[in-house]
mmCIF file of C-alpha atoms in Angstrom:
data_model
loop_
_atom_site.group_PDB
_atom_site.id
_atom_site.type_symbol
_atom_site.label_atom_id
_atom_site.label_comp_id
_atom_site.label_asym_id
_atom_site.label_seq_id
_atom_site.Cartn_x
_atom_site.Cartn_y
_atom_site.Cartn_z
ATOM 1 C CA MET V 1 -17.060 -16.487 6.310
ATOM 2 C CA GLU V 2 -17.507 -14.489 3.335
ATOM 3 C CA THR V 3 -18.646 -15.756 -0.185
ATOM 4 C CA THR V 4 -18.239 -13.728 -3.402
ATOM 5 C CA SER V 5 -20.888 -13.370 -6.504
ATOM 6 C CA THR V 6 -18.697 -12.929 -10.018
ATOM 7 C CA HIS V 7 -19.687 -10.730 -12.427
ATOM 8 C CA PRO V 8 -17.540 -10.444 -15.747
ATOM 9 C CA VAL V 9 -15.704 -7.068 -16.338
ATOM 10 C CA PHE V 10 -12.547 -6.040 -16.622
ATOM 11 C CA PRO V 11 -11.426 -3.934 -13.269
ATOM 12 C CA SER V 12 -8.459 -2.930 -11.553
ATOM 13 C CA THR V 13 -7.720 -4.996 -8.200
ATOM 14 C CA ASN V 14 -8.125 -3.688 -4.437
ATOM 15 C CA ARG V 15 -7.991 -0.909 -2.509
ATOM 16 C CA ARG V 16 -4.765 -0.143 -3.143
ATOM 17 C CA LEU V 17 -5.588 -0.649 -7.188
ATOM 18 C CA ARG V 18 -3.591 -3.256 -8.669
ATOM 19 C CA PHE V 19 -3.864 -4.570 -11.945
ATOM 20 C CA SER V 20 -2.088 -6.704 -14.599
ATOM 21 C CA ILE V 21 -2.253 -7.268 -18.157
ATOM 22 C CA LYS V 22 -1.006 -10.056 -19.575
ATOM 23 C CA LEU V 23 -2.573 -10.672 -23.121
ATOM 24 C CA SER V 24 -1.367 -10.094 -26.485
ATOM 25 C CA PRO V 25 -2.865 -6.818 -27.454
ATOM 26 C CA PHE V 26 -5.189 -8.679 -30.502
ATOM 27 C CA PHE V 27 -7.305 -11.018 -28.213
ATOM 28 C CA PHE V 28 -7.031 -8.896 -25.283
ATOM 29 C CA LEU V 29 -9.080 -6.073 -26.993
ATOM 30 C CA ILE V 30 -11.600 -9.142 -28.626
ATOM 31 C CA TRP V 31 -11.970 -10.199 -25.074
ATOM 32 C CA VAL V 32 -12.866 -6.713 -23.786
ATOM 33 C CA ALA V 33 -14.829 -5.638 -26.773
ATOM 34 C CA SER V 34 -16.706 -8.703 -26.009
ATOM 35 C CA GLN V 35 -17.251 -7.589 -22.628
ATOM 36 C CA GLY V 36 -18.223 -3.933 -23.537
ATOM 37 C CA CYS V 37 -15.420 -2.913 -21.243
ATOM 38 C CA LEU V 38 -13.461 -0.724 -23.953
ATOM 39 C CA PRO V 39 -14.502 2.669 -21.946
ATOM 40 C CA TYR V 40 -13.299 1.264 -18.578
ATOM 41 C CA LEU V 41 -9.784 0.041 -20.386
ATOM 42 C CA PHE V 42 -9.326 3.005 -22.087
ATOM 43 C CA HIS V 43 -9.978 4.948 -18.510
ATOM 44 C CA LEU V 44 -7.357 2.711 -16.789
ATOM 45 C CA GLY V 45 -5.034 2.370 -19.919
ATOM 46 C CA LYS V 46 -4.389 6.643 -20.599
ATOM 47 C CA GLU V 47 -3.609 6.814 -16.482
ATOM 48 C CA GLN V 48 -1.182 3.887 -16.933
ATOM 49 C CA ALA V 49 0.498 5.177 -19.902
ATOM 50 C CA LYS V 50 0.996 8.865 -17.973
ATOM 51 C CA PHE V 51 2.408 6.888 -15.171
ATOM 52 C CA MET V 52 5.033 4.909 -17.404
ATOM 53 C CA ILE V 53 5.742 7.956 -19.296
ATOM 54 C CA TYR V 54 6.457 11.031 -17.231
ATOM 55 C CA LYS V 55 7.550 8.956 -14.075
ATOM 56 C CA ARG V 56 10.676 10.084 -13.129
ATOM 57 C CA PRO V 57 14.040 8.543 -11.696
ATOM 58 C CA PHE V 58 14.881 8.981 -8.427
ATOM 59 C CA GLU V 59 18.593 9.643 -9.197
ATOM 60 C CA GLU V 60 16.859 12.420 -12.092
ATOM 61 C CA VAL V 61 14.883 13.687 -8.956
ATOM 62 C CA PHE V 62 17.395 13.916 -6.621
ATOM 63 C CA SER V 63 19.376 16.112 -9.328
ATOM 64 C CA ASP V 64 16.570 18.168 -9.766
ATOM 65 C CA PRO V 65 16.890 22.020 -7.667
ATOM 66 C CA ASN V 66 13.208 22.899 -8.524
ATOM 67 C CA VAL V 67 11.985 19.609 -6.149
ATOM 68 C CA PRO V 68 12.036 20.406 -2.337
ATOM 69 C CA GLU V 69 14.458 19.241 -0.352
ATOM 70 C CA LYS V 70 11.824 17.946 1.720
ATOM 71 C CA THR V 71 10.107 15.860 -1.222
ATOM 72 C CA LYS V 72 13.682 14.195 -1.472
ATOM 73 C CA GLU V 73 14.371 13.165 2.167
ATOM 74 C CA LYS V 74 11.423 11.335 1.593
ATOM 75 C CA LEU V 75 12.439 9.690 -1.556
ATOM 76 C CA ARG V 76 15.515 8.830 -0.190
ATOM 77 C CA GLU V 77 13.651 7.432 3.162
ATOM 78 C CA VAL V 78 11.449 5.162 0.243
ATOM 79 C CA GLU V 79 14.719 4.000 -0.847
ATOM 80 C CA ARG V 80 15.994 2.736 2.419
ATOM 81 C CA ILE V 81 12.875 0.678 3.181
ATOM 82 C CA ARG V 82 12.810 -0.635 -0.256
ATOM 83 C CA GLN V 83 16.632 -1.956 0.067
ATOM 84 C CA TYR V 84 15.756 -3.054 3.972
ATOM 85 C CA GLY V 85 12.412 -5.071 2.217
ATOM 86 C CA ILE V 86 15.219 -6.672 0.004
ATOM 87 C CA SER V 87 17.609 -7.613 2.201
ATOM 88 C CA SER V 88 15.704 -8.303 5.397
ATOM 89 C CA LEU V 89 12.836 -9.282 4.407
ATOM 90 C CA ALA V 90 13.679 -11.525 1.551
ATOM 91 C CA LEU V 91 10.652 -9.289 -0.663
ATOM 92 C CA SER V 92 11.139 -9.364 -4.016
ATOM 93 C CA SER V 93 13.089 -6.406 -6.005
ATOM 94 C CA LYS V 94 10.207 -6.032 -8.338
ATOM 95 C CA GLY V 95 8.228 -4.347 -5.989
ATOM 96 C CA GLY V 96 8.937 -1.008 -7.843
ATOM 97 C CA PHE V 97 9.444 2.603 -5.602
ATOM 98 C CA LYS V 98 12.745 3.175 -7.432
ATOM 99 C CA SER V 99 10.916 6.319 -9.885
ATOM 100 C CA TYR V 100 8.274 9.285 -8.909
ATOM 101 C CA PHE V 101 5.141 10.667 -10.092
ATOM 102 C CA ALA V 102 3.587 14.231 -9.014
ATOM 103 C CA LEU V 103 -0.223 13.651 -9.476
ATOM 104 C CA ASP V 104 -2.543 16.326 -10.095
ATOM 105 C CA ARG V 105 -4.745 15.172 -7.444
ATOM 106 C CA ASP V 106 -5.128 14.374 -3.972
ATOM 107 C CA ALA V 107 -5.287 10.438 -4.454
ATOM 108 C CA ILE V 108 -4.007 7.916 -6.609
ATOM 109 C CA GLY V 109 -7.587 6.743 -7.591
ATOM 110 C CA TRP V 110 -10.791 5.275 -5.604
ATOM 111 C CA HIS V 111 -12.555 1.875 -5.663
ATOM 112 C CA VAL V 112 -15.806 0.477 -5.123
ATOM 113 C CA SER V 113 -16.587 -2.461 -3.298
ATOM 114 C CA ALA V 114 -19.968 -3.815 -2.686
ATOM 115 C CA CYS V 115 -21.677 -6.742 -0.385
ATOM 116 C CA HIS V 116 -24.912 -8.405 0.360
ATOM 117 C CA PRO V 117 -26.866 -6.312 2.900
ATOM 118 C CA LEU V 118 -28.167 -9.491 4.549
ATOM 119 C CA ARG V 119 -25.086 -12.022 4.162
ATOM 120 C CA PHE V 120 -21.424 -11.418 3.812
ATOM 121 C CA GLU V 121 -21.222 -12.576 0.183
ATOM 122 C CA SER V 122 -19.072 -10.146 -1.821
ATOM 123 C CA TYR V 123 -19.974 -8.707 -5.375
ATOM 124 C CA THR V 124 -16.794 -9.370 -7.264
ATOM 125 C CA TRP V 125 -15.701 -8.507 -10.863
ATOM 126 C CA TRP V 126 -13.891 -11.366 -13.200
ATOM 127 C CA PHE V 127 -11.364 -10.794 -15.841
ATOM 128 C CA PRO V 128 -8.327 -12.134 -17.384
ATOM 129 C CA ILE V 129 -5.322 -13.190 -15.263
ATOM 130 C CA LEU V 130 -6.249 -12.035 -11.608
ATOM 131 C CA GLY V 131 -9.699 -13.706 -11.386
ATOM 132 C CA SER V 132 -12.303 -12.804 -9.204
ATOM 133 C CA VAL V 133 -11.836 -9.993 -7.610
ATOM 134 C CA PRO V 134 -13.809 -8.150 -4.660
ATOM 135 C CA TYR V 135 -13.383 -4.227 -5.723
ATOM 136 C CA LYS V 136 -13.302 -1.747 -9.086
ATOM 137 C CA GLY V 137 -11.236 0.813 -9.209
ATOM 138 C CA TYR V 138 -11.141 4.671 -10.969
ATOM 139 C CA PHE V 139 -8.909 7.306 -11.303
ATOM 140 C CA SER V 140 -11.998 9.153 -11.427
ATOM 141 C CA VAL V 141 -13.908 9.968 -8.637
ATOM 142 C CA GLU V 142 -17.065 10.833 -10.397
ATOM 143 C CA LYS V 143 -16.825 7.917 -12.169
ATOM 144 C CA ALA V 144 -15.979 5.733 -9.217
ATOM 145 C CA LYS V 145 -19.281 7.474 -7.726
ATOM 146 C CA GLU V 146 -21.416 6.224 -10.494
ATOM 147 C CA GLU V 147 -20.346 2.722 -9.980
ATOM 148 C CA GLU V 148 -21.316 2.966 -6.179
ATOM 149 C CA ILE V 149 -24.602 4.286 -7.088
ATOM 150 C CA ARG V 150 -25.303 1.462 -9.204
ATOM 151 C CA LEU V 151 -24.718 -1.002 -6.696
ATOM 152 C CA ARG V 152 -26.176 0.736 -4.043
ATOM 153 C CA ARG V 153 -29.387 0.504 -6.972
ATOM 154 C CA GLU V 154 -29.582 -2.645 -7.031
ATOM 155 C CA GLY V 155 -29.724 -3.217 -3.395
ATOM 156 C CA TRP V 156 -26.008 -3.534 -2.342
ATOM 157 C CA ASP V 157 -24.355 -2.416 0.702
ATOM 158 C CA THR V 158 -21.752 -0.078 -0.835
ATOM 159 C CA ARG V 159 -18.119 1.726 0.033
ATOM 160 C CA LEU V 160 -16.000 4.308 -1.835
ATOM 161 C CA ARG V 161 -12.748 3.997 -0.688
ATOM 162 C CA ILE V 162 -9.460 5.868 -1.546
ATOM 163 C CA THR V 163 -6.689 3.937 -3.047
ATOM 164 C CA ALA V 164 -3.752 4.513 -0.833
ATOM 165 C CA GLY V 165 -1.225 2.223 -2.910
ATOM 166 C CA TYR V 166 -0.799 1.200 -6.284
ATOM 167 C CA SER V 167 1.078 -2.394 -7.647
ATOM 168 C CA THR V 168 0.984 -3.834 -10.961
ATOM 169 C CA LEU V 169 2.347 -6.675 -8.921
ATOM 170 C CA GLY V 170 5.828 -6.827 -10.936
ATOM 171 C CA TRP V 171 4.799 -6.371 -14.485
ATOM 172 C CA PHE V 172 6.054 -2.703 -14.669
ATOM 173 C CA GLU V 173 8.051 -0.340 -12.841
ATOM 174 C CA ASP V 174 5.604 1.163 -10.246
ATOM 175 C CA PRO V 175 6.491 4.544 -8.948
ATOM 176 C CA LEU V 176 6.018 6.048 -5.293
ATOM 177 C CA PHE V 177 2.940 8.815 -5.950
ATOM 178 C CA SER V 178 3.149 12.165 -4.634
ATOM 179 C CA SER V 179 0.220 11.324 -2.150
ATOM 180 C CA GLN V 180 2.365 8.796 -0.752
ATOM 181 C CA LEU V 181 4.916 11.114 1.108
ATOM 182 C CA TYR V 182 3.345 10.475 4.299
ATOM 183 C CA GLU V 183 4.962 12.396 7.108
ATOM 184 C CA ASP V 184 5.459 9.215 9.569
ATOM 185 C CA GLU V 185 8.273 7.122 8.727
ATOM 186 C CA GLY V 186 6.064 3.934 10.060
ATOM 187 C CA GLU V 187 3.025 4.375 7.573
ATOM 188 C CA LEU V 188 5.383 5.285 5.026
ATOM 189 C CA ALA V 189 7.316 1.827 5.564
ATOM 190 C CA SER V 190 3.836 -0.078 5.783
ATOM 191 C CA LEU V 191 2.925 1.249 2.641
ATOM 192 C CA VAL V 192 6.264 0.396 0.713
ATOM 193 C CA LEU V 193 6.462 -3.449 2.097
ATOM 194 C CA HIS V 194 3.081 -3.999 1.508
ATOM 195 C CA GLU V 195 3.239 -3.147 -2.212
ATOM 196 C CA MET V 196 6.732 -5.264 -2.299
ATOM 197 C CA ALA V 197 4.767 -8.174 -0.537
ATOM 198 C CA HIS V 198 1.982 -8.259 -3.128
ATOM 199 C CA SER V 199 4.890 -8.697 -6.219
ATOM 200 C CA THR V 200 6.527 -11.822 -3.395
ATOM 201 C CA VAL V 201 3.623 -13.834 -3.140
ATOM 202 C CA TYR V 202 0.465 -13.495 -5.357
ATOM 203 C CA PHE V 203 -2.336 -15.704 -5.681
ATOM 204 C CA PRO V 204 -4.775 -14.694 -8.914
ATOM 205 C CA GLY V 205 -8.322 -14.201 -7.612
ATOM 206 C CA ASP V 206 -7.365 -15.307 -3.751
ATOM 207 C CA SER V 207 -7.493 -11.541 -2.576
ATOM 208 C CA THR V 208 -8.592 -12.715 1.032
ATOM 209 C CA PHE V 209 -4.823 -14.457 1.478
ATOM 210 C CA ASN V 210 -3.178 -11.748 -0.849
ATOM 211 C CA GLU V 211 -4.056 -8.824 0.823
ATOM 212 C CA SER V 212 -3.936 -10.301 4.612
ATOM 213 C CA TYR V 213 -0.947 -11.767 3.680
ATOM 214 C CA ALA V 214 0.835 -8.613 2.306
ATOM 215 C CA SER V 215 -0.905 -6.959 5.852
ATOM 216 C CA PHE V 216 1.062 -9.006 7.872
ATOM 217 C CA ILE V 217 4.694 -8.386 6.137
ATOM 218 C CA GLU V 218 3.685 -4.489 6.527
ATOM 219 C CA GLU V 219 3.031 -5.224 10.215
ATOM 220 C CA GLU V 220 6.208 -6.934 11.025
ATOM 221 C CA GLY V 221 8.067 -5.791 8.509
ATOM 222 C CA SER V 222 7.299 -2.124 9.420
ATOM 223 C CA ARG V 223 8.260 -2.885 13.344
ATOM 224 C CA ALA V 224 11.456 -4.910 12.370
ATOM 225 C CA TYR V 225 12.649 -2.149 10.087
ATOM 226 C CA LEU V 226 11.791 1.042 12.988
ATOM 227 C CA LEU V 227 13.616 -0.901 15.508
ATOM 228 C CA SER V 228 16.601 -1.038 12.784
ATOM 229 C CA VAL V 229 16.719 2.297 12.536
ATOM 230 C CA GLY V 230 16.277 3.813 15.711
ATOM 231 C CA GLY V 231 15.954 1.212 18.021
ATOM 232 C CA ARG V 232 13.080 0.706 20.711
ATOM 233 C CA ARG V 233 12.745 4.534 21.064
ATOM 234 C CA ARG V 234 11.277 4.616 17.552
ATOM 235 C CA LEU V 235 8.682 2.185 18.112
ATOM 236 C CA GLU V 236 7.475 3.767 21.550
ATOM 237 C CA SER V 237 5.222 6.256 19.896
ATOM 238 C CA ARG V 238 3.842 3.353 17.506
ATOM 239 C CA GLU V 239 2.984 0.981 20.235
ATOM 240 C CA LYS V 240 0.124 2.797 21.847
ATOM 241 C CA ALA V 241 -1.575 3.336 18.234
ATOM 242 C CA ASP V 242 -0.969 -0.163 17.776
ATOM 243 C CA LYS V 243 -2.519 -1.171 20.910
ATOM 244 C CA GLU V 244 -5.408 0.693 19.568
ATOM 245 C CA ARG V 245 -5.861 -0.020 16.045
ATOM 246 C CA LYS V 246 -5.734 -3.783 17.194
ATOM 247 C CA GLU V 247 -8.416 -2.930 20.034
ATOM 248 C CA TYR V 248 -10.599 -1.813 16.941
ATOM 249 C CA LEU V 249 -10.083 -4.469 14.576
ATOM 250 C CA ASN V 250 -10.930 -6.674 17.385
ATOM 251 C CA LEU V 251 -13.877 -4.825 18.029
ATOM 252 C CA LEU V 252 -14.856 -5.507 13.941
ATOM 253 C CA LYS V 253 -13.830 -8.857 14.165
ATOM 254 C CA LYS V 254 -16.273 -9.902 17.397
ATOM 255 C CA THR V 255 -19.186 -8.019 15.430
ATOM 256 C CA ALA V 256 -18.726 -9.359 11.992
ATOM 257 C CA ILE V 257 -18.984 -12.429 13.480
ATOM 258 C CA LEU V 258 -21.928 -11.595 16.023
ATOM 259 C CA LEU V 259 -23.826 -10.412 12.181
ATOM 260 C CA ASN V 260 -22.663 -13.919 10.596
ATOM 261 C CA GLU V 261 -23.875 -15.975 13.027
ATOM 262 C CA GLU V 262 -27.427 -13.964 12.610
ATOM 263 C CA TYR V 263 -27.591 -14.473 8.887
ATOM 264 C CA SER V 264 -26.758 -18.339 9.329
ATOM 265 C CA LYS V 265 -29.523 -18.848 10.933
ATOM 266 C CA GLY V 266 -31.742 -17.420 8.403
ATOM 267 C CA GLY V 267 -35.298 -15.968 9.009
ATOM 268 C CA SER V 268 -37.327 -13.537 6.723
ATOM 269 C CA ASP V 269 -35.471 -10.584 4.961
ATOM 270 C CA GLU V 270 -37.175 -8.452 7.575
ATOM 271 C CA ASP V 271 -36.144 -10.157 10.576
ATOM 272 C CA LEU V 272 -32.546 -10.409 9.602
ATOM 273 C CA LYS V 273 -32.706 -6.628 9.182
ATOM 274 C CA SER V 274 -34.041 -5.738 12.290
ATOM 275 C CA ARG V 275 -31.231 -8.123 13.929
ATOM 276 C CA LYS V 276 -28.825 -6.624 11.790
ATOM 277 C CA LYS V 277 -29.978 -3.138 12.724
ATOM 278 C CA GLY V 278 -29.840 -4.124 16.704
ATOM 279 C CA LEU V 279 -26.250 -5.608 16.340
ATOM 280 C CA LEU V 280 -25.072 -2.122 14.418
ATOM 281 C CA ALA V 281 -26.620 -0.198 17.034
ATOM 282 C CA GLU V 282 -24.691 -1.904 19.666
ATOM 283 C CA PHE V 283 -21.285 -1.913 17.539
ATOM 284 C CA LYS V 284 -21.646 2.075 17.481
ATOM 285 C CA LYS V 285 -22.478 2.477 20.972
ATOM 286 C CA GLU V 286 -19.404 0.261 22.306
ATOM 287 C CA LEU V 287 -17.378 2.016 19.682
ATOM 288 C CA LYS V 288 -18.547 5.467 20.915
ATOM 289 C CA SER V 289 -17.355 4.471 24.523
ATOM 290 C CA GLN V 290 -13.855 4.003 23.654
ATOM 291 C CA LYS V 291 -11.363 6.023 25.146
ATOM 292 C CA TRP V 292 -8.723 6.367 22.152
ATOM 293 C CA THR V 293 -6.656 9.133 21.453
ATOM 294 C CA HIS V 294 -4.940 8.030 17.829
ATOM 295 C CA ILE V 295 -8.771 6.962 16.546
ATOM 296 C CA GLU V 296 -11.405 8.851 16.498
ATOM 297 C CA SER V 297 -14.015 6.580 17.692
ATOM 298 C CA ALA V 298 -16.923 9.496 18.175
ATOM 299 C CA ARG V 299 -16.593 10.243 14.664
ATOM 300 C CA LEU V 300 -16.639 6.702 13.548
ATOM 301 C CA SER V 301 -19.892 5.748 15.577
ATOM 302 C CA GLU V 302 -21.531 8.404 13.737
ATOM 303 C CA ARG V 303 -21.314 6.844 10.555
ATOM 304 C CA GLU V 304 -23.547 4.482 8.416
ATOM 305 C CA TRP V 305 -22.120 1.128 9.056
ATOM 306 C CA ASN V 306 -22.931 -1.533 6.743
ATOM 307 C CA ASN V 307 -21.649 -5.300 5.602
ATOM 308 C CA GLU V 308 -18.882 -4.017 3.451
ATOM 309 C CA ASP V 309 -17.136 -2.129 6.147
ATOM 310 C CA PHE V 310 -16.853 -5.460 8.099
ATOM 311 C CA VAL V 311 -15.956 -7.694 5.275
ATOM 312 C CA GLY V 312 -13.490 -5.024 4.101
ATOM 313 C CA MET V 313 -11.527 -5.532 7.115
ATOM 314 C CA LEU V 314 -11.718 -9.148 7.093
ATOM 315 C CA ARG V 315 -10.292 -9.238 3.656
ATOM 316 C CA TYR V 316 -7.578 -7.605 4.902
ATOM 317 C CA HIS V 317 -6.848 -8.755 8.543
ATOM 318 C CA SER V 318 -7.870 -12.629 8.145
ATOM 319 C CA GLY V 319 -5.537 -15.418 9.172
ATOM 320 C CA THR V 320 -3.439 -13.364 12.140
ATOM 321 C CA THR V 321 -3.238 -16.218 14.167
ATOM 322 C CA PHE V 322 -2.125 -18.687 11.372
ATOM 323 C CA PHE V 323 0.460 -16.142 9.549
ATOM 324 C CA ARG V 324 2.103 -15.853 13.388
ATOM 325 C CA ARG V 325 2.125 -19.349 14.190
ATOM 326 C CA LYS V 326 4.331 -19.960 10.590
ATOM 327 C CA PHE V 327 6.219 -17.210 11.498
ATOM 328 C CA SER V 328 7.292 -18.363 14.730
ATOM 329 C CA GLU V 329 7.893 -21.967 13.406
ATOM 330 C CA TRP V 330 10.915 -20.016 11.202
ATOM 331 C CA ASN V 331 12.142 -18.318 14.100
ATOM 332 C CA GLY V 332 11.264 -15.082 12.470
ATOM 333 C CA ASP V 333 12.841 -15.544 9.255
ATOM 334 C CA PHE V 334 11.396 -13.981 6.885
ATOM 335 C CA ALA V 335 12.958 -15.659 3.550
ATOM 336 C CA LYS V 336 12.004 -18.978 5.037
ATOM 337 C CA PHE V 337 8.528 -17.548 5.916
ATOM 338 C CA ASN V 338 7.840 -15.992 2.478
ATOM 339 C CA GLU V 339 9.181 -19.619 0.576
ATOM 340 C CA GLU V 340 6.807 -21.610 2.645
ATOM 341 C CA MET V 341 3.788 -19.000 1.614
ATOM 342 C CA LYS V 342 4.662 -19.371 -1.747
ATOM 343 C CA LYS V 343 4.283 -23.064 -1.459
ATOM 344 C CA LEU V 344 0.466 -22.354 -0.862
ATOM 345 C CA GLY V 345 0.123 -21.718 -4.415
ATOM 346 C CA LYS V 346 -0.621 -25.472 -4.574
ATOM 347 C CA LEU V 347 -3.634 -25.279 -2.711
ATOM 348 C CA SER V 348 -7.584 -24.424 -3.411
ATOM 349 C CA GLU V 349 -8.515 -21.153 -2.547
ATOM 350 C CA SER V 350 -10.913 -22.870 -0.585
ATOM 351 C CA GLU V 351 -8.120 -24.793 1.366
ATOM 352 C CA ARG V 352 -6.176 -21.524 2.053
ATOM 353 C CA ARG V 353 -9.137 -19.940 3.383
ATOM 354 C CA ASN V 354 -9.619 -22.689 5.748
ATOM 355 C CA LEU V 355 -5.903 -22.647 7.048
ATOM 356 C CA LEU V 356 -6.541 -18.441 7.843
ATOM 357 C CA ARG V 357 -9.670 -19.327 10.121
ATOM 358 C CA GLU V 358 -7.081 -21.027 12.770
ATOM 359 C CA GLU V 359 -8.319 -19.416 15.979
ATOM 360 C CA ALA V 360 -5.522 -18.235 18.761
ATOM 361 C CA PRO V 361 -5.211 -20.664 21.055
#
């Protein structure tokens, strides 16, 4: 359903802001200079250097009397989740979460995404190692807003989002950030296991597969973790929220299919805009009618929805039927499932994309 339009720039890599540099400094700097990206590289490098220099090992934090006990409890919880991910979910131990970094802001960063207004075509940035990615991340909200404004002026549907997670894909030991100390144990497990999944299976340039696989591991893994530490009772409060979330995603997917069908029919720009407007109005009406208690449907129905909202959702939630079938074939064995996913690296991106299109029976 989604296509891409690639633009060579050095970006960070996704809603959870990940980047990986694996070039010699000399050739890397030549490449960056040739793309006019030195200011952006400096912006990223300055923050990454701070993370590496000032992150604190958990043990050091535990022995610091000035750190609140509540923070220490959360870090111990992260340790348990990380160990569970390694021992029970067969996730890579290179996924970080062994140190802590206290931010001087409310979020790690912000990232910008964009989509063509009359078809599902993502605006992407290209750079070495990771290939094409449909997001550009910043550690400054002002810089992120400037990029969003630039893209909007060019006519793209845009969205500026908060970066919830951070991963260098195993190249560095990534810390847990103060903005990630979620109260809810399930949310914390989801975050940690999602990022660990990226260090386990990652195909450069294939954002849809990478994020959808990590989201599947996040969902199945966090449920398994909660069950292991608290039994069925621990899952009860989460199950209603999960049910609402699935209903919300299904509504988004249904509308995305309808929009894509209209775009595929072709017609004048004015025609397509009119059909798009009608479908979005129906979507917002249906959204407003929901009686959810965990999702603020009335507030969501008031926002200005655009193509990037739907493409962004598909980027993280494609291939659910495919992943569930494969997971079931291995009887819920995470180690065997992950090994099979790694083998898909032999396929092309388009071949993996076709696998994700598998429909539920």
